[in-house]
Amino acid sequence: MASSEEFKNGGKLAADDGFAAESADVEHGVINKADPLKKDLQNRHMQMIAIGGAIGAGLFVGSGSALAKGGPASLLICYMIIGIMLLFTCQALAELAVLYPVNGAFYTYVVRFLDPSWGFAMGWDYAISWLTVLPFELIAASLTIQFWRTDINMGIWVTVFLVVLSAIQIFGVRGYGEVEFILSMIKIAACSGFIILGIVINCGGVGDQGYLGAKFWHDPGAFHNGFNGFAGVFVVAAFAFGGTELVGLAAAESANPRKAIPKATRQVFWRIFFFYVVNLFIVGLIVRSDDDRLLSGTSGADAKASPFVIAIQNAGIPVLPSIFNAVICIAVISVANSCTFGSTRTMQALAERGMAPRFLAYVDKAGRPLWCIVIQIAFGFLAFLGEVPGDVDGTPTSQEIFNWLLSISGLSYFFVWGSICATHIRFRYAWKAQGYSLDQIPYKPTLGVLGSWIGLALNLLCLIATFYNALYPSPNAEPKAKVFFQVYLAAPIVLALYLGWKLYTRDWRFYIPVHEMDLKSGARLHIPGDIDDEPPKTWKNLPIRIFHGLF
C-alpha cells in the first residue's frame, strides 16, 4: 500500500495541518502559469454560496412554467429526483476538491481523471452556459422593476445592473463572497417566510379562499400532459438547480478548503430539501396549475408569472407581492454575480491548460482574471437584445433570441453533473489500482462511490427523458426541429467540442488508463492519526454517519 510519504515528490508536506500542500508549480497540466488567485473566501462565504448562492429566477419564476407543464406532482417529483442526484454529485465533487483544491475544479478533474477531450468539452460548455445566462438574468432583474414601473425603458435598468455587477468585480473574489453572503441571507429569509405564509394560506388563515388542503391536486389534477409533461419539467428544474456545483469551483479561492468545503457540501442537503422541495410542495398546494398567469410572462424571467407572487396575490395580501418581487430582483442579481464567477474561473483554468487563448490565463496582482471578466461583462450587453422589436411566428423577437441562448444552459448541467460523477468513479478506481488507501483521502462521501453511480444513472435518465420531451413536448405533438433544438441544443455543441479537440490533439483514446493518471500533483492528503479521523464504518454507527454526512 502506498503511503503519504510517496507524495513528497509531487509537493511538500505541510508542517501543521497534516496534508500535503502543493507547490505553485506542480498543478497538473498547467502550460500557461499565471499569478495565483486570491484565497479570500472564508467559511461563512462558502456556507452561503452552498445554501443559497444560485437560488434565482429558475426557482422563483421558472417553477411556474414547470407547474403549468407537468402539474404539482410532476414538479415535486422531478425536483426531488434532481435534488437527490445533486446531493451525490456535490459530495463526489467535494471529495476531489478537498484533495485537489485547484483552479477550474470539476473541469480540471475531468481532464485529469477521465479524458482531456471530454474535459475540454465540459469546460467550454460550462463557461458558455454561464456567459449566456448572464444576459437572461439581467433581463429578469429589469423585468422585476416593471412590476412597479412600466414607463421606464428596460434598457435603463439593464445598464444600471450591468454597472453594479462590474463594480463588484473590482473587489475580486472577496467582493463576490460578501455580496453572495448578504444576498443569500435575504433569499433564505424569504424562502423560510414563504413556507410559513404558504401554510397559513393553505389552512385558510388569510384571504377568502378558505381551507385549500390538497384541493388543487384533485382539480385540475396532480399531473398534466402525461409523461410528456413530466419529462418537460427536468430542464426547468436543472436550470433552477444550476450553480450548486460552484462550491467546488470556489475551492481554489477558499482560505481553508479542508474545513470549508465539507461543511458547505452538507448544506446542499438543506438547500435542496428546504428551499426547493418544501417551497415547491407548498406552491403546488396553493396555486392552481392551470392558472393562466403562470404562462403570461413576456419571458421565462418575468416575475409576473412567478407562482410565489401569484399565491400572495390570490390571498389578497397587500404590499407583500411587491416585497417578494423585490426579493426576486435580489435573487436574480445574486445569480448574475454567480455567472461572472463561474464563467471567469472556468475560462482562466482552460487557458492555463492550453485549451483557451493564452491571454485569458492572465490574473492581476489582486487575484482577478481580468480578461475573462471583460468577456463575461461583454456578454452582459446581449441583454439589450431584449429591446429588439418585432416577432417570429407570434413570439417576440427578443424572447426568441433568448430562447435560443438559454437552450445551451439548461441541458448543459446534466452533462456537467454526470461528468463529475463519472470522474469520481474513475478516480476511485485509479486510487485503488495504484495502491493507495481511502484513509489518505481527507473527505469521503457518505455512500462513497455508490453515490456517484446513483448520480450518474439519474443524470442519464434525465437526459433520456429530456430527449423524449424535446421530440414530443405534449401528448399529441409531432417532432419539430426548432422545438427539439431549443431543448437539446447543448448536446450537439458538446459533441462538436469533444470531437474538435480529438481532431486537434489526435488523441483517440476514450479515457485515460488508470495507471497513467497523475494522482500525486497538488494532492493534499490526510495523514491517518492526525486530525478529524473518522470512526471505523460499522452497521452500528451507520445512522450517526448518515447524520454527520448531511449536517
XYZ file of C-alpha atoms in Angstrom:
551
model
C 0.000 0.000 0.000
C 1.401 3.367 -0.989
C 1.938 5.861 1.798
C 1.617 9.618 2.135
C 5.399 9.905 2.019
C 5.344 8.928 -1.657
C 3.558 12.172 -2.400
C 6.500 14.249 -1.210
C 7.977 14.103 -4.670
C 4.967 15.977 -6.046
C 4.591 18.500 -3.229
C 5.978 19.263 0.188
C 4.236 18.186 3.356
C 2.592 20.938 5.375
C 4.063 21.428 8.812
C 0.937 21.647 10.900
C -2.265 20.612 9.197
C -1.443 17.045 8.191
C -1.911 17.494 4.458
C 0.430 17.585 1.530
C 0.405 21.150 0.262
C 1.195 21.546 -3.403
C 3.935 23.822 -4.608
C 2.991 26.580 -7.032
C 4.448 24.688 -9.983
C 3.051 21.198 -9.515
C -0.560 21.720 -10.549
C -1.287 19.083 -13.190
C -1.367 20.050 -16.869
C -0.629 23.774 -16.493
C 1.017 25.233 -19.605
C 0.432 28.974 -19.184
C 1.080 29.510 -15.488
C -0.469 32.737 -14.210
C -0.343 34.562 -10.886
C -2.390 32.700 -8.261
C -5.990 33.537 -7.479
C -6.588 35.093 -4.060
C -7.700 32.738 -1.299
C -10.126 35.238 0.245
C -13.272 33.124 0.626
C -13.935 32.394 4.291
C -16.009 29.602 5.776
C -19.094 31.856 6.118
C -18.905 32.734 2.413
C -18.721 29.071 1.435
C -21.716 28.210 3.612
C -23.899 30.856 1.983
C -22.703 30.034 -1.535
C -23.720 26.432 -0.867
C -27.057 27.037 0.784
C -28.435 29.918 -1.257
C -25.945 31.018 -3.889
C -27.786 30.097 -7.097
C -31.407 30.489 -5.977
C -32.844 32.875 -8.556
C -35.292 33.163 -11.429
C -35.129 29.407 -12.020
C -36.836 28.719 -8.687
C -38.951 31.826 -8.177
C -40.176 32.258 -11.777
C -39.250 29.168 -13.842
C -41.094 26.866 -11.450
C -44.327 28.471 -12.662
C -43.940 27.172 -16.215
C -42.890 23.785 -14.803
C -46.052 23.698 -12.680
C -48.161 24.500 -15.748
C -46.381 21.879 -17.903
C -46.432 18.920 -15.569
C -48.702 19.697 -12.628
C -47.812 19.817 -8.901
C -46.864 16.139 -8.610
C -44.500 16.260 -11.598
C -42.992 19.473 -10.229
C -42.308 17.882 -6.854
C -41.052 14.517 -8.143
C -38.714 15.974 -10.783
C -37.174 18.468 -8.394
C -36.685 15.675 -5.833
C -35.003 13.429 -8.418
C -32.593 16.178 -9.453
C -32.107 17.105 -5.805
C -31.034 13.563 -4.898
C -28.798 13.443 -7.945
C -27.153 16.737 -6.972
C -26.637 15.670 -3.392
C -24.462 12.749 -4.549
C -22.814 14.884 -7.249
C -21.784 17.605 -4.820
C -20.421 15.062 -2.356
C -18.310 13.485 -5.100
C -17.053 16.920 -6.155
C -16.286 17.796 -2.530
C -14.031 14.747 -2.137
C -11.996 15.779 -5.182
C -11.998 19.496 -4.284
C -10.656 18.873 -0.776
C -7.964 16.518 -2.055
C -7.096 18.718 -5.067
C -8.168 22.347 -4.354
C -7.098 23.596 -7.790
C -8.443 26.225 -10.147
C -11.128 25.013 -12.527
C -12.352 22.319 -10.128
C -14.504 19.758 -11.948
C -13.179 20.711 -15.396
C -9.633 20.059 -14.179
C -10.655 16.724 -12.687
C -12.354 15.594 -15.898
C -9.209 16.418 -17.898
C -7.033 14.667 -15.363
C -9.003 11.534 -14.494
C -11.414 10.945 -17.390
C -10.391 12.307 -20.798
C -8.813 15.640 -21.890
C -11.154 15.985 -24.875
C -14.231 15.466 -22.726
C -12.774 17.901 -20.190
C -12.313 20.471 -22.962
C -15.948 19.999 -24.000
C -17.238 20.228 -20.428
C -15.105 23.255 -19.577
C -16.203 25.307 -22.580
C -19.811 24.123 -22.383
C -19.952 25.207 -18.737
C -18.297 28.564 -19.445
C -20.607 29.248 -22.405
C -23.628 28.361 -20.267
C -22.757 30.983 -17.662
C -21.857 33.505 -20.356
C -25.322 33.183 -21.908
C -27.206 33.037 -18.600
C -25.904 36.480 -17.567
C -27.948 38.499 -20.113
C -31.001 36.410 -19.188
C -30.564 37.293 -15.514
C -30.064 40.988 -16.329
C -33.317 40.935 -18.330
C -35.017 39.166 -15.402
C -33.836 41.830 -12.958
C -35.076 44.574 -15.293
C -38.475 42.913 -15.708
C -38.925 42.773 -11.939
C -38.707 46.578 -11.912
C -41.539 46.701 -14.456
C -43.720 45.122 -11.781
C -43.856 48.664 -10.368
C -42.859 50.934 -13.260
C -43.692 50.204 -16.882
C -42.971 53.732 -18.065
C -39.171 53.386 -17.785
C -37.334 51.704 -20.641
C -35.998 48.281 -19.659
C -32.603 49.097 -21.194
C -32.007 51.696 -18.477
C -32.260 49.061 -15.777
C -30.063 46.661 -17.736
C -27.413 49.380 -17.762
C -27.775 50.013 -14.027
C -27.449 46.332 -13.116
C -24.521 45.853 -15.505
C -22.692 48.767 -13.859
C -23.380 47.310 -10.390
C -22.114 43.897 -11.494
C -18.965 45.444 -12.967
C -18.339 47.353 -9.723
C -18.475 44.121 -7.713
C -15.659 42.704 -9.861
C -13.330 45.484 -8.689
C -13.171 43.796 -5.295
C -12.268 40.385 -6.731
C -13.360 37.139 -5.149
C -13.863 38.830 -1.754
C -16.461 41.086 -3.381
C -18.202 38.058 -4.854
C -18.182 36.313 -1.473
C -19.517 39.286 0.507
C -22.293 40.022 -1.997
C -23.354 36.366 -2.021
C -23.249 36.252 1.783
C -25.635 39.207 2.124
C -27.969 38.375 -0.762
C -28.170 34.692 0.176
C -29.299 35.603 3.691
C -32.134 37.655 2.176
C -33.134 34.766 -0.104
C -33.029 32.289 2.769
C -35.217 34.551 4.915
C -37.701 34.956 2.033
C -37.913 31.196 1.369
C -38.401 30.491 5.069
C -41.061 33.185 5.356
C -42.922 31.882 2.300
C -43.124 28.388 3.807
C -44.839 29.817 6.904
C -47.095 32.060 4.809
C -47.961 29.184 2.456
C -49.089 27.015 5.360
C -51.277 29.868 6.657
C -52.802 30.414 3.179
C -53.410 26.683 2.722
C -55.203 26.461 6.054
C -57.448 29.422 5.185
C -55.845 31.758 7.675
C -55.729 34.661 5.232
C -57.772 35.668 2.205
C -61.213 34.437 1.148
C -60.170 31.127 -0.423
C -60.899 29.131 2.723
C -59.198 25.836 3.530
C -57.359 24.553 0.440
C -55.647 21.389 1.607
C -54.787 19.267 -1.443
C -57.758 20.507 -3.485
C -55.614 21.609 -6.435
C -54.063 18.141 -6.622
C -57.529 16.807 -7.488
C -58.782 19.718 -9.579
C -57.135 20.423 -12.047
C -55.067 17.356 -11.064
C -51.653 16.232 -9.877
C -50.247 15.563 -13.367
C -50.571 17.443 -16.656
C -49.838 16.164 -20.180
C -48.926 12.661 -19.002
C -45.305 11.556 -19.287
C -44.634 14.366 -21.786
C -45.408 16.982 -19.159
C -43.433 15.094 -16.510
C -40.346 14.891 -18.741
C -40.650 18.580 -19.616
C -40.036 19.623 -16.016
C -36.467 18.254 -15.944
C -34.798 21.005 -17.976
C -36.587 23.715 -15.977
C -35.502 22.031 -12.750
C -31.910 21.696 -13.964
C -31.809 25.408 -14.730
C -33.179 26.152 -11.248
C -30.533 23.981 -9.569
C -27.706 25.254 -11.796
C -24.845 26.696 -9.792
C -24.983 24.194 -6.935
C -21.559 22.954 -8.084
C -19.996 26.423 -7.593
C -18.842 25.345 -4.135
C -16.303 23.049 -5.775
C -15.233 25.788 -8.182
C -14.601 28.095 -5.223
C -12.195 25.609 -3.615
C -9.134 27.214 -5.226
C -10.028 30.554 -3.620
C -11.027 29.267 -0.201
C -8.777 30.112 2.729
C -9.265 26.624 4.211
C -10.873 24.186 1.734
C -10.252 21.234 4.058
C -12.723 22.685 6.579
C -14.992 24.867 4.444
C -15.917 22.530 1.585
C -17.214 19.544 3.623
C -19.302 21.899 5.766
C -20.639 23.698 2.707
C -21.433 20.398 1.000
C -23.557 19.338 3.949
C -25.628 22.497 3.465
C -26.593 21.274 -0.009
C -29.000 18.806 1.591
C -30.831 21.638 3.367
C -30.844 23.793 0.264
C -32.399 21.006 -1.805
C -34.929 19.848 0.773
C -35.911 23.105 2.437
C -35.670 25.756 -0.268
C -36.732 23.693 -3.270
C -38.777 20.659 -2.271
C -40.749 22.144 0.631
C -41.324 25.508 -1.072
C -42.490 23.907 -4.317
C -44.710 21.425 -2.487
C -46.472 24.361 -0.830
C -46.654 26.245 -4.149
C -48.398 23.213 -5.678
C -50.947 23.268 -2.838
C -51.906 26.947 -3.072
C -51.576 27.771 -6.801
C -53.711 26.145 -9.493
C -51.530 24.551 -12.173
C -53.944 25.794 -14.876
C -53.697 29.428 -13.782
C -53.189 31.438 -16.982
C -50.787 33.809 -15.227
C -48.168 31.046 -14.932
C -47.601 31.315 -18.681
C -48.398 35.015 -19.043
C -44.869 36.368 -18.629
C -43.159 38.070 -21.534
C -40.224 35.720 -20.953
C -39.074 32.998 -18.589
C -37.667 35.781 -16.420
C -40.897 37.767 -15.902
C -41.771 37.905 -12.195
C -45.450 38.432 -13.074
C -45.506 34.696 -13.869
C -43.938 33.740 -10.527
C -46.135 31.232 -8.655
C -44.815 32.729 -5.411
C -46.159 36.194 -6.311
C -49.383 34.693 -7.718
C -50.007 32.802 -4.461
C -49.688 36.021 -2.458
C -51.944 37.904 -4.878
C -54.591 35.167 -4.671
C -54.603 35.524 -0.887
C -55.341 39.242 -1.283
C -52.420 40.361 0.867
C -51.475 43.982 0.081
C -47.868 45.173 -0.248
C -46.405 41.649 0.148
C -46.381 40.910 -3.622
C -44.151 43.951 -4.084
C -41.859 42.816 -1.266
C -41.495 39.347 -2.750
C -40.918 40.848 -6.175
C -38.026 42.786 -4.635
C -36.672 39.501 -3.284
C -36.848 38.027 -6.789
C -34.905 41.027 -8.093
C -32.233 40.493 -5.411
C -32.093 36.762 -6.165
C -31.610 37.428 -9.857
C -28.768 39.890 -9.204
C -27.170 37.239 -6.984
C -27.266 34.666 -9.791
C -25.844 37.247 -12.212
C -22.980 37.645 -9.749
C -22.504 33.867 -9.732
C -22.485 33.868 -13.557
C -19.418 36.088 -13.530
C -17.623 33.877 -11.022
C -18.471 30.580 -12.727
C -17.515 31.580 -16.264
C -14.362 33.571 -15.490
C -12.750 30.917 -13.288
C -13.507 28.182 -15.797
C -12.153 30.154 -18.758
C -8.999 31.065 -16.814
C -8.417 27.394 -15.952
C -8.960 26.410 -19.602
C -6.376 28.977 -20.702
C -3.828 27.781 -18.147
C -4.055 24.298 -19.647
C -3.745 25.481 -23.232
C -7.416 24.877 -24.045
C -8.288 28.565 -24.491
C -6.459 31.654 -25.814
C -3.382 32.325 -23.699
C -4.343 35.884 -22.723
C -7.337 34.523 -20.768
C -4.929 32.965 -18.258
C -3.831 36.411 -17.051
C -4.514 37.120 -13.370
C -3.613 40.539 -11.957
C -1.931 41.188 -8.606
C -5.310 41.466 -6.907
C -6.131 37.887 -7.987
C -8.674 38.825 -10.667
C -8.767 37.077 -14.092
C -9.207 40.411 -15.866
C -9.669 39.380 -19.490
C -12.157 36.687 -18.513
C -14.146 39.278 -16.565
C -14.114 41.612 -19.584
C -15.546 38.853 -21.794
C -18.258 37.992 -19.273
C -19.314 41.646 -18.920
C -19.298 41.953 -22.724
C -21.799 39.088 -22.900
C -23.949 41.058 -20.473
C -24.537 43.599 -23.249
C -26.591 40.915 -25.021
C -29.313 41.817 -22.524
C -30.044 44.865 -24.661
C -31.437 42.436 -27.250
C -34.498 42.463 -25.025
C -35.323 45.749 -26.744
C -35.391 44.242 -30.249
C -38.835 44.922 -31.797
C -40.941 42.581 -33.911
C -41.936 38.939 -33.578
C -41.176 35.496 -35.016
C -44.247 33.298 -35.586
C -46.110 35.239 -32.922
C -43.252 35.126 -30.415
C -41.496 38.445 -29.647
C -38.115 38.561 -31.378
C -36.312 39.313 -28.118
C -37.856 36.252 -26.451
C -36.978 34.087 -29.453
C -33.330 35.181 -29.193
C -33.155 34.321 -25.516
C -34.903 31.000 -26.017
C -32.013 30.011 -28.263
C -29.373 31.382 -25.888
C -30.881 29.531 -22.934
C -31.193 26.315 -24.921
C -27.467 25.913 -24.259
C -27.599 26.186 -20.488
C -30.397 24.007 -19.068
C -29.287 20.713 -20.607
C -25.598 21.536 -20.079
C -25.902 20.979 -16.362
C -26.815 17.312 -16.886
C -23.604 16.807 -18.867
C -21.556 18.596 -16.209
C -23.096 16.796 -13.237
C -22.862 13.417 -14.950
C -19.208 14.082 -15.789
C -18.452 14.898 -12.143
C -19.926 11.555 -11.045
C -18.092 9.634 -13.799
C -14.814 11.364 -12.918
C -15.178 10.454 -9.248
C -15.833 6.818 -10.199
C -12.701 6.712 -12.386
C -10.645 8.481 -9.728
C -11.628 5.964 -7.045
C -10.837 3.085 -9.426
C -7.395 4.544 -10.159
C -6.768 5.312 -6.483
C -7.310 1.666 -5.616
C -5.435 0.366 -8.669
C -2.339 2.420 -7.817
C -2.320 1.039 -4.306
C -3.437 3.973 -2.185
C -5.694 3.813 0.837
C -9.028 5.531 1.371
C -7.657 6.643 4.729
C -5.454 9.102 2.836
C -8.480 10.961 1.399
C -9.433 13.865 3.716
C -13.174 13.889 2.938
C -15.266 10.974 1.706
C -18.980 10.959 0.730
C -21.390 9.065 2.949
C -22.138 6.383 0.316
C -18.709 6.586 -1.308
C -18.527 5.653 -4.972
C -22.046 4.136 -4.847
C -23.467 7.651 -4.564
C -21.640 8.621 -7.761
C -23.068 5.616 -9.597
C -26.574 6.653 -8.485
C -25.909 10.254 -9.527
C -24.582 9.170 -12.938
C -27.569 6.872 -13.542
C -30.047 9.640 -12.636
C -28.256 12.072 -14.968
C -28.560 9.618 -17.845
C -32.252 9.056 -17.096
C -32.846 12.824 -17.071
C -31.087 13.172 -20.435
C -33.261 10.398 -21.903
C -36.479 11.931 -20.507
C -35.487 15.369 -21.815
C -34.715 13.888 -25.254
C -38.194 12.379 -25.359
C -39.772 15.679 -24.311
C -37.775 17.559 -26.962
C -39.361 15.293 -29.601
C -42.843 15.166 -28.074
C -43.454 18.173 -25.776
C -47.155 17.284 -25.499
C -49.102 14.010 -25.925
C -50.271 14.760 -29.474
C -47.256 16.715 -30.690
C -45.244 15.897 -33.797
C -41.415 16.180 -33.784
C -40.211 19.616 -34.948
C -36.564 20.532 -35.497
C -36.906 24.004 -33.973
C -38.606 22.743 -30.809
C -36.138 19.873 -30.471
C -33.002 22.018 -30.724
C -34.377 24.701 -28.403
C -34.398 21.989 -25.748
C -31.458 19.791 -26.799
C -29.027 22.241 -28.429
C -26.371 21.634 -25.769
C -25.909 18.017 -26.912
C -24.585 18.747 -30.437
C -22.470 21.598 -29.028
C -20.836 19.245 -26.516
C -20.292 16.620 -29.218
C -18.720 19.199 -31.566
C -16.366 20.449 -28.836
C -15.387 16.892 -27.912
C -14.679 15.769 -31.486
C -12.986 19.068 -32.290
C -10.402 18.598 -29.540
C -9.929 14.953 -30.511
C -9.097 16.039 -34.041
C -6.813 18.817 -32.824
C -4.807 16.609 -30.434
C -5.014 13.346 -32.417
C -5.628 11.528 -29.138
C -8.236 8.900 -29.969
C -8.393 7.155 -26.611
C -11.812 7.194 -24.945
C -10.367 7.554 -21.456
C -7.094 7.803 -19.554
C -5.815 4.395 -18.371
C -5.802 4.236 -14.579
C -2.039 3.624 -14.321
C -1.347 6.767 -16.356
C -3.365 9.038 -14.082
C -1.326 11.500 -12.042
C -2.685 11.184 -8.523
C 0.222 12.974 -6.827
C 0.413 16.502 -8.234
C -1.230 19.033 -5.972
C -2.696 16.428 -3.589
C -3.425 17.422 -0.005
C -3.570 14.087 1.760
C -4.999 13.251 5.094
C -2.464 11.569 7.331
C -4.184 8.889 9.446
C -3.996 9.615 13.146
C -3.528 13.345 12.699
C -6.800 15.321 12.769
C -10.510 14.729 12.216
C -10.196 10.981 11.844
C -13.468 9.253 11.062
C -14.620 6.319 13.199
C -14.485 2.883 11.557
C -17.549 2.126 9.423
C -19.896 -0.343 11.108
C -23.607 -1.085 10.857
C -23.985 0.154 14.418
C -22.788 3.671 13.677
C -24.419 3.918 10.213
C -27.248 6.265 11.400
C -24.697 8.575 13.031
C -22.506 8.608 9.904
C -25.518 9.465 7.712
C -26.476 12.257 10.136
C -22.972 13.759 10.055
C -22.894 13.393 6.287
C -25.922 15.671 5.980
C -25.484 18.123 8.855
